[in-house]
């Protein structure tokens, strides 16, 4: 019927498709750090010099380390995906407070699995899982909307968001804050938002292995 009327469905990924790809990228990071780095290379129990010596004498260790770095870099591709989905969800939700509570609840629930996968401990306060970064991003989006005409206040709030990510040691927190700022600045200019988002994502991906 749609074909007879000359109507076509929009091409491209929908939100479910983006979420699926985002989870695949997150899974790559989990495999990299929990299995390859922590278990196979023993990064939590070896110093950097010991790791370097191990890779020099073992081709297998070198190969594992290379794959681990690549997968860790791939993981960062999930950052712009989930920040974009969060921003779109914020724009279209009828109750941002309930949305915030759902995201915050997910951050709390996933903290123990995150700590177990990354550090082998039930609770480890040296770092927080990335969903806490999404919570900070949503708070920023609300404040940006409320103080949209006060540019200086928006800049201060963005800097405060970066500071909170550093203090709480939120995994991927700083790239998330930067991405949400890019989305906010260029939300009416989709081409610029796309190019800026890709540049920020590429920068984060390049820095991640180091």
Rosetta silent file (secondary structure, phi, psi, omega in degrees, C-alpha in Angstrom):
SEQUENCE: XXXXXXXXXXXXXXXXXXXXXXXXXXXXXXXXXXXXXXXXXXXXXXXXXXXXXXXXXXXXXXXXXXXXXXXXXXXXXXXXXXXXXXXXXXXXXXXXXXXXXXXXXXXXXXXXXXXXXXXXXXXXXXXXXXXXXXXXXXXXXXXXXXXXXXXXXXXXXXXXXXXXXXXXXXXXXXXXXXXXXXXXXXXXXXXXXXXXXXXXXXXXXXXXXX
SCORE:     score description
SCORE:     0.000 S_00000001
   1 L     0.000  -45.690  179.756    0.000    0.000    0.000 S_00000001
   2 L   -62.560  -37.372 -179.679    2.791    2.405    0.952 S_00000001
   3 L   -66.683  -37.253  179.984    4.615    1.628   -2.286 S_00000001
   4 L   -67.429  -31.395  179.431    1.486    2.400   -4.356 S_00000001
   5 L   -85.093   -0.072  179.401    1.139    5.748   -2.628 S_00000001
   6 L    76.960   21.178 -178.769    4.774    6.545   -3.279 S_00000001
   7 L  -101.126  140.247  177.633    5.632    6.437    0.412 S_00000001
   8 L  -127.804  148.004  176.512    8.849    4.915    1.706 S_00000001
   9 L   -75.100  145.369  179.571    9.962    4.194    5.193 S_00000001
  10 L   -63.426  139.274 -179.944   12.862    6.302    6.481 S_00000001
  11 L   -88.205  168.189  178.061   16.208    4.603    6.132 S_00000001
  12 L   103.906  176.743 -178.579   18.889    4.357    8.792 S_00000001
  13 L   -82.119  140.281  171.703   19.074    3.066   12.339 S_00000001
  14 L   -92.832 -175.280 -175.623   16.285    3.672   14.789 S_00000001
  15 H   -63.735  -36.693  178.656   16.781    4.065   18.541 S_00000001
  16 H   -65.131  -39.577  177.363   16.629    0.304   19.143 S_00000001
  17 H   -64.788  -41.535  177.480   19.293   -0.272   16.519 S_00000001
  18 H   -62.961  -42.211  178.382   21.523    2.385   18.056 S_00000001
  19 H   -61.365  -41.101 -179.414   21.089    0.833   21.506 S_00000001
  20 H   -62.561  -46.259  177.810   22.018   -2.577   20.127 S_00000001
  21 H   -63.806  -39.974  178.380   25.209   -1.238   18.538 S_00000001
  22 H   -60.393  -41.239  179.032   26.002    0.693   21.693 S_00000001
  23 H   -67.720  -33.579  176.379   25.717   -2.474   23.781 S_00000001
  24 H   -63.740  -43.179  179.193   28.003   -4.315   21.354 S_00000001
  25 H   -66.047  -38.951  176.902   30.647   -1.605   21.795 S_00000001
  26 H   -63.543  -41.708  178.476   30.221   -1.730   25.587 S_00000001
  27 H   -60.334  -36.756  177.432   30.626   -5.523   25.470 S_00000001
  28 H   -60.430  -42.258  179.206   33.899   -5.038   23.582 S_00000001
  29 H   -67.238  -37.660  178.859   35.192   -2.890   26.438 S_00000001
  30 H   -64.926  -43.561  177.421   34.093   -5.405   29.065 S_00000001
  31 H   -61.310  -42.111 -178.295   35.890   -8.224   27.245 S_00000001
  32 H   -59.576  -50.803 -171.901   38.977   -6.035   26.914 S_00000001
  33 H   -88.158  -42.809 -175.448   39.323   -5.104   30.552 S_00000001
  34 H   -75.723  -34.768 -176.626   37.672   -7.874   32.561 S_00000001
  35 H  -100.213  -57.965 -173.903   39.001  -10.826   30.530 S_00000001
  36 H   -71.221  -50.222 -175.637   42.010   -9.782   28.455 S_00000001
  37 H   -76.965  -51.122 -174.096   43.583   -7.140   30.704 S_00000001
  38 H   -76.302  -44.706 -174.777   42.629   -8.276   34.208 S_00000001
  39 H   -87.787  -50.176 -174.585   42.575  -12.060   33.844 S_00000001
  40 H   -78.731  -37.906 -180.000   44.911  -12.917   30.972 S_00000001
  41 L   -97.110  -15.415  179.318   47.470  -10.125   31.451 S_00000001
  42 L    61.519   41.873 -174.765   46.964   -9.678   35.181 S_00000001
  43 L   -64.143  -25.638  179.088   47.168   -5.903   34.962 S_00000001
  44 L   -75.619  -15.789 -176.395   45.818   -5.496   38.485 S_00000001
  45 L  -114.132   -3.244 -179.258   48.659   -7.559   39.934 S_00000001
  46 L  -119.180  149.209  173.748   51.583   -6.479   37.767 S_00000001
  47 L   -79.165  169.112 -179.916   53.451   -3.211   37.479 S_00000001
  48 H   -63.446  -38.933  179.189   53.833   -1.482   34.129 S_00000001
  49 H   -63.809  -39.755  178.037   57.456   -2.596   33.874 S_00000001
  50 H   -64.632  -37.899  177.755   56.457   -6.222   34.500 S_00000001
  51 H   -65.628  -42.118  179.260   53.823   -5.977   31.770 S_00000001
  52 H   -61.859  -43.912  179.312   56.345   -4.541   29.314 S_00000001
  53 H   -63.746  -39.862  178.964   58.801   -7.337   30.100 S_00000001
  54 H   -62.314  -42.635 -179.082   56.040   -9.939   29.697 S_00000001
  55 H   -70.366  -26.266  178.154   55.097   -8.603   26.261 S_00000001
  56 H   -72.676  -31.826 -176.564   58.746   -8.576   25.201 S_00000001
  57 H   -99.443  -10.614 -177.213   59.249  -12.246   25.960 S_00000001
  58 L  -128.592  117.226  176.990   55.795  -13.525   24.983 S_00000001
  59 H   -67.524  -32.263  178.439   54.227  -13.067   21.572 S_00000001
  60 H   -64.030  -44.094  178.733   50.919  -14.283   23.000 S_00000001
  61 H   -63.028  -39.371  178.193   50.934  -11.553   25.651 S_00000001
  62 H   -63.605  -43.020  179.694   51.734   -8.963   23.003 S_00000001
  63 H   -64.991  -42.548  179.209   48.830  -10.172   20.842 S_00000001
  64 H   -62.750  -43.227  179.840   46.436  -10.161   23.812 S_00000001
  65 H   -63.534  -39.006  179.618   47.531   -6.641   24.761 S_00000001
  66 H   -64.735  -47.101  178.831   47.025   -5.414   21.193 S_00000001
  67 H   -62.542  -39.565 -179.921   43.522   -6.875   20.957 S_00000001
  68 H   -62.136  -42.227  179.330   42.706   -5.462   24.395 S_00000001
  69 H   -65.770  -40.674  179.517   43.736   -1.953   23.341 S_00000001
  70 H   -64.027  -45.926 -179.866   41.709   -2.145   20.130 S_00000001
  71 H   -65.007  -36.237  178.090   38.596   -3.352   21.965 S_00000001
  72 H   -66.269  -37.710  176.559   39.000   -0.656   24.607 S_00000001
  73 H   -66.734  -39.753  178.821   39.171    1.972   21.874 S_00000001
  74 H   -61.443  -35.431 -178.435   36.078    0.477   20.213 S_00000001
  75 H   -56.284  -36.729 -175.451   34.211    0.767   23.523 S_00000001
  76 L   -66.844  -16.575  177.036   34.379    4.569   23.417 S_00000001
  77 H   -63.812  -23.549  178.507   32.227    4.595   20.262 S_00000001
  78 H   -68.814  -23.515 -176.088   29.330    3.806   22.619 S_00000001
  79 H   -59.180  -57.679 -179.971   29.762    7.189   24.334 S_00000001
  80 H   -63.281  -29.824  179.553   28.262    9.425   21.592 S_00000001
  81 H   -63.545  -51.669 -175.806   25.548    6.830   20.902 S_00000001
  82 H   -73.626  -31.300  176.099   24.193    6.747   24.434 S_00000001
  83 H   -67.269  -40.982  177.272   24.629   10.484   24.994 S_00000001
  84 H   -62.566  -45.484  178.866   22.682   11.175   21.798 S_00000001
  85 H   -62.586  -38.251  178.048   19.913    8.768   22.826 S_00000001
  86 H   -63.799  -45.503 -179.295   19.797   10.387   26.267 S_00000001
  87 H   -63.683  -40.867  177.788   19.519   13.879   24.781 S_00000001
  88 H   -66.983  -40.183  177.016   16.752   12.806   22.407 S_00000001
  89 H   -63.244  -38.333  178.450   14.924   11.061   25.217 S_00000001
  90 H   -64.840  -39.668 -178.974   15.201   14.192   27.345 S_00000001
  91 H   -65.814  -32.368 -172.305   13.767   16.325   24.544 S_00000001
  92 H  -105.997   -4.710 -179.504   10.747   14.081   24.059 S_00000001
  93 L   -74.225  148.726  178.015    9.977   12.890   27.582 S_00000001
  94 L   -89.746  -14.764  179.973    6.878   14.206   29.304 S_00000001
  95 L  -145.005   94.530 -175.055    8.438   13.890   32.777 S_00000001
  96 H   -67.024  -26.768 -179.580   12.186   14.410   32.932 S_00000001
  97 H   -66.212  -43.271  177.590   12.266   13.702   36.701 S_00000001
  98 H   -65.480  -38.338  177.267   10.968   10.154   36.206 S_00000001
  99 H   -61.019  -44.738  179.061   13.412    9.730   33.327 S_00000001
 100 H   -62.479  -41.979  179.555   16.245   10.891   35.605 S_00000001
 101 H   -63.227  -38.614  178.360   15.158    8.492   38.352 S_00000001
 102 H   -64.460  -44.452  179.938   15.161    5.565   35.906 S_00000001
 103 H   -66.300  -43.067  179.262   18.666    6.387   34.695 S_00000001
 104 H   -63.552  -40.054  177.186   19.923    6.953   38.260 S_00000001
 105 H   -61.752  -41.330  177.532   18.361    3.660   39.360 S_00000001
 106 H   -64.271  -37.325  178.389   20.116    1.858   36.522 S_00000001
 107 H   -62.479  -42.567 -179.657   23.424    3.476   37.548 S_00000001
 108 H   -68.558  -44.036 -177.172   23.059    2.197   41.109 S_00000001
 109 H   -64.024  -37.080 -175.376   21.943   -1.303   40.071 S_00000001
 110 H   -88.012   -1.172 -177.149   24.828   -1.770   37.618 S_00000001
 111 H   -66.216  -43.930 -179.265   27.569   -0.486   39.948 S_00000001
 112 H   -65.113  -48.704  175.231   28.230   -3.865   41.602 S_00000001
 113 H   -58.033  -36.983  178.571   28.419   -5.821   38.282 S_00000001
 114 H   -62.531  -46.978 -179.178   30.672   -3.055   36.925 S_00000001
 115 H   -64.865  -38.856  178.472   33.033   -3.282   39.899 S_00000001
 116 H   -64.276  -42.097 -178.031   33.113   -7.077   39.717 S_00000001
 117 H   -70.798  -39.882 -173.411   33.899   -7.048   35.994 S_00000001
 118 H   -89.665  -32.989 -173.412   36.496   -4.281   36.107 S_00000001
 119 H  -125.521   -7.920 -179.071   38.147   -4.724   39.508 S_00000001
 120 L    73.261   17.413 -179.877   37.081   -8.096   40.834 S_00000001
 121 L  -123.272  152.346  179.596   35.504   -6.474   43.916 S_00000001
 122 L   -66.687  -44.765  176.198   31.871   -6.187   45.000 S_00000001
 123 L  -135.791  125.716 -179.989   32.219   -2.455   45.662 S_00000001
 124 L  -135.890  115.140 -172.258   35.177   -0.363   44.552 S_00000001
 125 L   -90.997    8.661  178.734   34.932    3.388   45.002 S_00000001
 126 L   -74.004  -18.855  176.980   37.973    4.270   42.919 S_00000001
 127 L  -154.280  156.247  179.963   35.775    4.648   39.830 S_00000001
 128 E  -117.627  150.589 -176.827   32.076    4.810   38.960 S_00000001
 129 L   -69.369  157.522 -172.263   30.308    3.137   36.061 S_00000001
 130 L   -60.406  -21.797 -177.489   29.502    5.225   32.948 S_00000001
 131 H   -66.273  -26.886  173.362   25.772    5.443   33.679 S_00000001
 132 H   -63.048  -30.572  174.912   26.566    7.902   36.453 S_00000001
 133 H   -65.216  -37.929  176.849   27.967   10.063   33.655 S_00000001
 134 H   -65.414  -35.387  176.033   24.586    9.900   31.920 S_00000001
 135 H   -60.876  -46.341  178.193   22.940   11.063   35.160 S_00000001
 136 H   -63.635  -37.392  178.750   25.220   14.109   35.221 S_00000001
 137 H   -63.520  -40.925 -179.599   24.509   14.715   31.530 S_00000001
 138 H   -67.188  -39.126  175.901   20.759   14.738   32.131 S_00000001
 139 H   -61.210  -41.506  177.912   21.119   17.205   34.995 S_00000001
 140 H   -62.875  -42.812  179.252   23.190   19.399   32.704 S_00000001
 141 H   -59.486  -41.402  177.975   20.570   19.212   29.958 S_00000001
 142 H   -64.293  -44.664 -179.302   17.905   20.383   32.402 S_00000001
 143 H   -66.862  -36.431  176.219   20.076   23.255   33.634 S_00000001
 144 H   -61.301  -40.732  178.580   20.941   24.227   30.058 S_00000001
 145 H   -66.113  -41.968 -176.182   17.238   24.453   29.271 S_00000001
 146 H   -69.673  -36.599 -177.725   16.478   26.469   32.381 S_00000001
 147 L  -113.452   38.196 -173.774   19.330   28.945   31.905 S_00000001
 148 L   -60.718  -28.048 -177.476   19.440   28.867   28.102 S_00000001
 149 L   -91.190   -3.020 -179.949   19.720   32.664   27.811 S_00000001
 150 L  -111.573   89.496 -172.165   22.555   32.958   30.313 S_00000001
 151 H   -63.020  -40.792 -177.570   25.588   31.750   28.419 S_00000001
 152 H   -63.391  -40.820  178.318   28.104   32.368   31.187 S_00000001
 153 H   -63.425  -39.481  178.573   26.071   30.293   33.640 S_00000001
 154 H   -62.516  -40.424  178.212   25.881   27.470   31.073 S_00000001
 155 H   -64.223  -44.214  179.301   29.671   27.523   30.678 S_00000001
 156 H   -61.791  -41.108  179.589   30.154   27.418   34.454 S_00000001
 157 H   -65.566  -39.000  177.802   27.725   24.496   34.730 S_00000001
 158 H   -63.634  -42.488  177.377   29.542   22.591   32.000 S_00000001
 159 H   -64.105  -37.546  177.357   32.848   23.106   33.824 S_00000001
 160 H   -64.523  -38.501  176.900   31.176   21.980   37.048 S_00000001
 161 H   -61.585  -42.176  176.897   29.992   18.816   35.270 S_00000001
 162 H   -62.965  -40.517 -179.565   33.551   18.082   34.171 S_00000001
 163 H   -64.406  -41.599  178.782   34.784   18.681   37.724 S_00000001
 164 H   -63.270  -39.270  177.867   32.202   16.272   39.170 S_00000001
 165 H   -62.389  -38.851  178.601   33.276   13.594   36.693 S_00000001
 166 H   -68.654  -43.779 -178.134   36.878   14.030   37.814 S_00000001
 167 H   -65.912  -42.697 -179.325   36.013   13.982   41.517 S_00000001
 168 H   -83.176  -10.957 -177.578   33.759   10.932   41.243 S_00000001
 169 L    56.038   53.717 -179.334   36.073    9.291   38.683 S_00000001
 170 E   -77.088  127.011  178.917   33.190    8.431   36.388 S_00000001
 171 L   -60.757  123.882 -178.865   34.193    6.073   33.592 S_00000001
 172 L    62.690   18.043 -175.898   33.984    7.990   30.276 S_00000001
 173 H   -64.133  -45.867 -177.893   32.446   10.879   32.236 S_00000001
 174 H   -64.104  -46.862  175.583   34.437   13.702   30.656 S_00000001
 175 H   -58.634  -35.279  179.120   33.735   12.604   27.041 S_00000001
 176 H   -64.463  -45.140  179.004   30.043   12.348   27.935 S_00000001
 177 H   -62.357  -42.925  179.259   29.926   15.887   29.289 S_00000001
 178 H   -63.299  -40.938 -179.480   31.765   17.197   26.225 S_00000001
 179 H   -65.825  -40.940 -178.882   29.400   15.331   23.918 S_00000001
 180 H   -67.948  -30.866  174.932   26.270   16.651   25.625 S_00000001
 181 H   -66.915  -41.714  177.682   27.676   20.185   25.306 S_00000001
 182 H   -61.492  -45.209  179.964   28.250   19.621   21.575 S_00000001
 183 H   -62.558  -39.728 -179.598   24.694   18.329   21.151 S_00000001
 184 H   -67.634  -44.147 -177.036   23.299   21.303   23.043 S_00000001
 185 H   -65.315  -41.803 -173.555   25.301   23.902   21.107 S_00000001
 186 L  -108.321   25.781 -174.177   24.505   22.465   17.658 S_00000001
 187 L   -64.017  -25.263  178.193   21.068   20.972   18.328 S_00000001
 188 L   -95.941   -4.098 -179.532   19.495   23.115   15.568 S_00000001
 189 L  -122.030   85.174 -170.034   22.404   22.565   13.174 S_00000001
 190 H   -63.309  -34.961 -179.649   22.413   18.854   12.555 S_00000001
 191 H   -65.306  -46.901  179.280   25.315   18.847   10.103 S_00000001
 192 H   -64.980  -37.594  178.848   27.615   20.700   12.511 S_00000001
 193 H   -63.327  -41.069  179.362   26.431   18.500   15.374 S_00000001
 194 H   -63.646  -47.879  179.851   27.260   15.394   13.353 S_00000001
 195 H   -64.871  -42.796  179.785   30.751   16.572   12.398 S_00000001
 196 H   -65.605  -41.283  178.408   31.506   17.833   15.916 S_00000001
 197 H   -62.844  -42.940  178.903   30.211   14.632   17.452 S_00000001
 198 H   -64.509  -39.110  179.332   32.337   12.492   15.136 S_00000001
 199 H   -65.040  -44.088  179.003   35.418   14.594   15.896 S_00000001
 200 H   -64.315  -42.048  179.374   34.854   14.323   19.651 S_00000001
 201 H   -64.202  -42.239  178.946   34.224   10.576   19.386 S_00000001
 202 H   -63.083  -40.186  178.893   37.369   10.070   17.283 S_00000001
 203 H   -63.871  -45.563  179.244   39.417   12.046   19.806 S_00000001
 204 H   -62.915  -40.400  179.861   38.065    9.996   22.720 S_00000001
 205 H   -64.791  -39.542  179.263   38.672    6.760   20.824 S_00000001
 206 H   -68.495  -35.332 -176.994   42.268    7.738   20.102 S_00000001
 207 H   -79.600  -31.776 -171.733   42.991    8.748   23.701 S_00000001
 208 H   -49.307  -48.206 -176.650   41.247    5.783   25.369 S_00000001
 209 L   -62.437  -20.412 -177.237   44.009    3.142   24.996 S_00000001
 210 L   -91.557    0.000    0.000   46.509    5.436   26.723 S_00000001
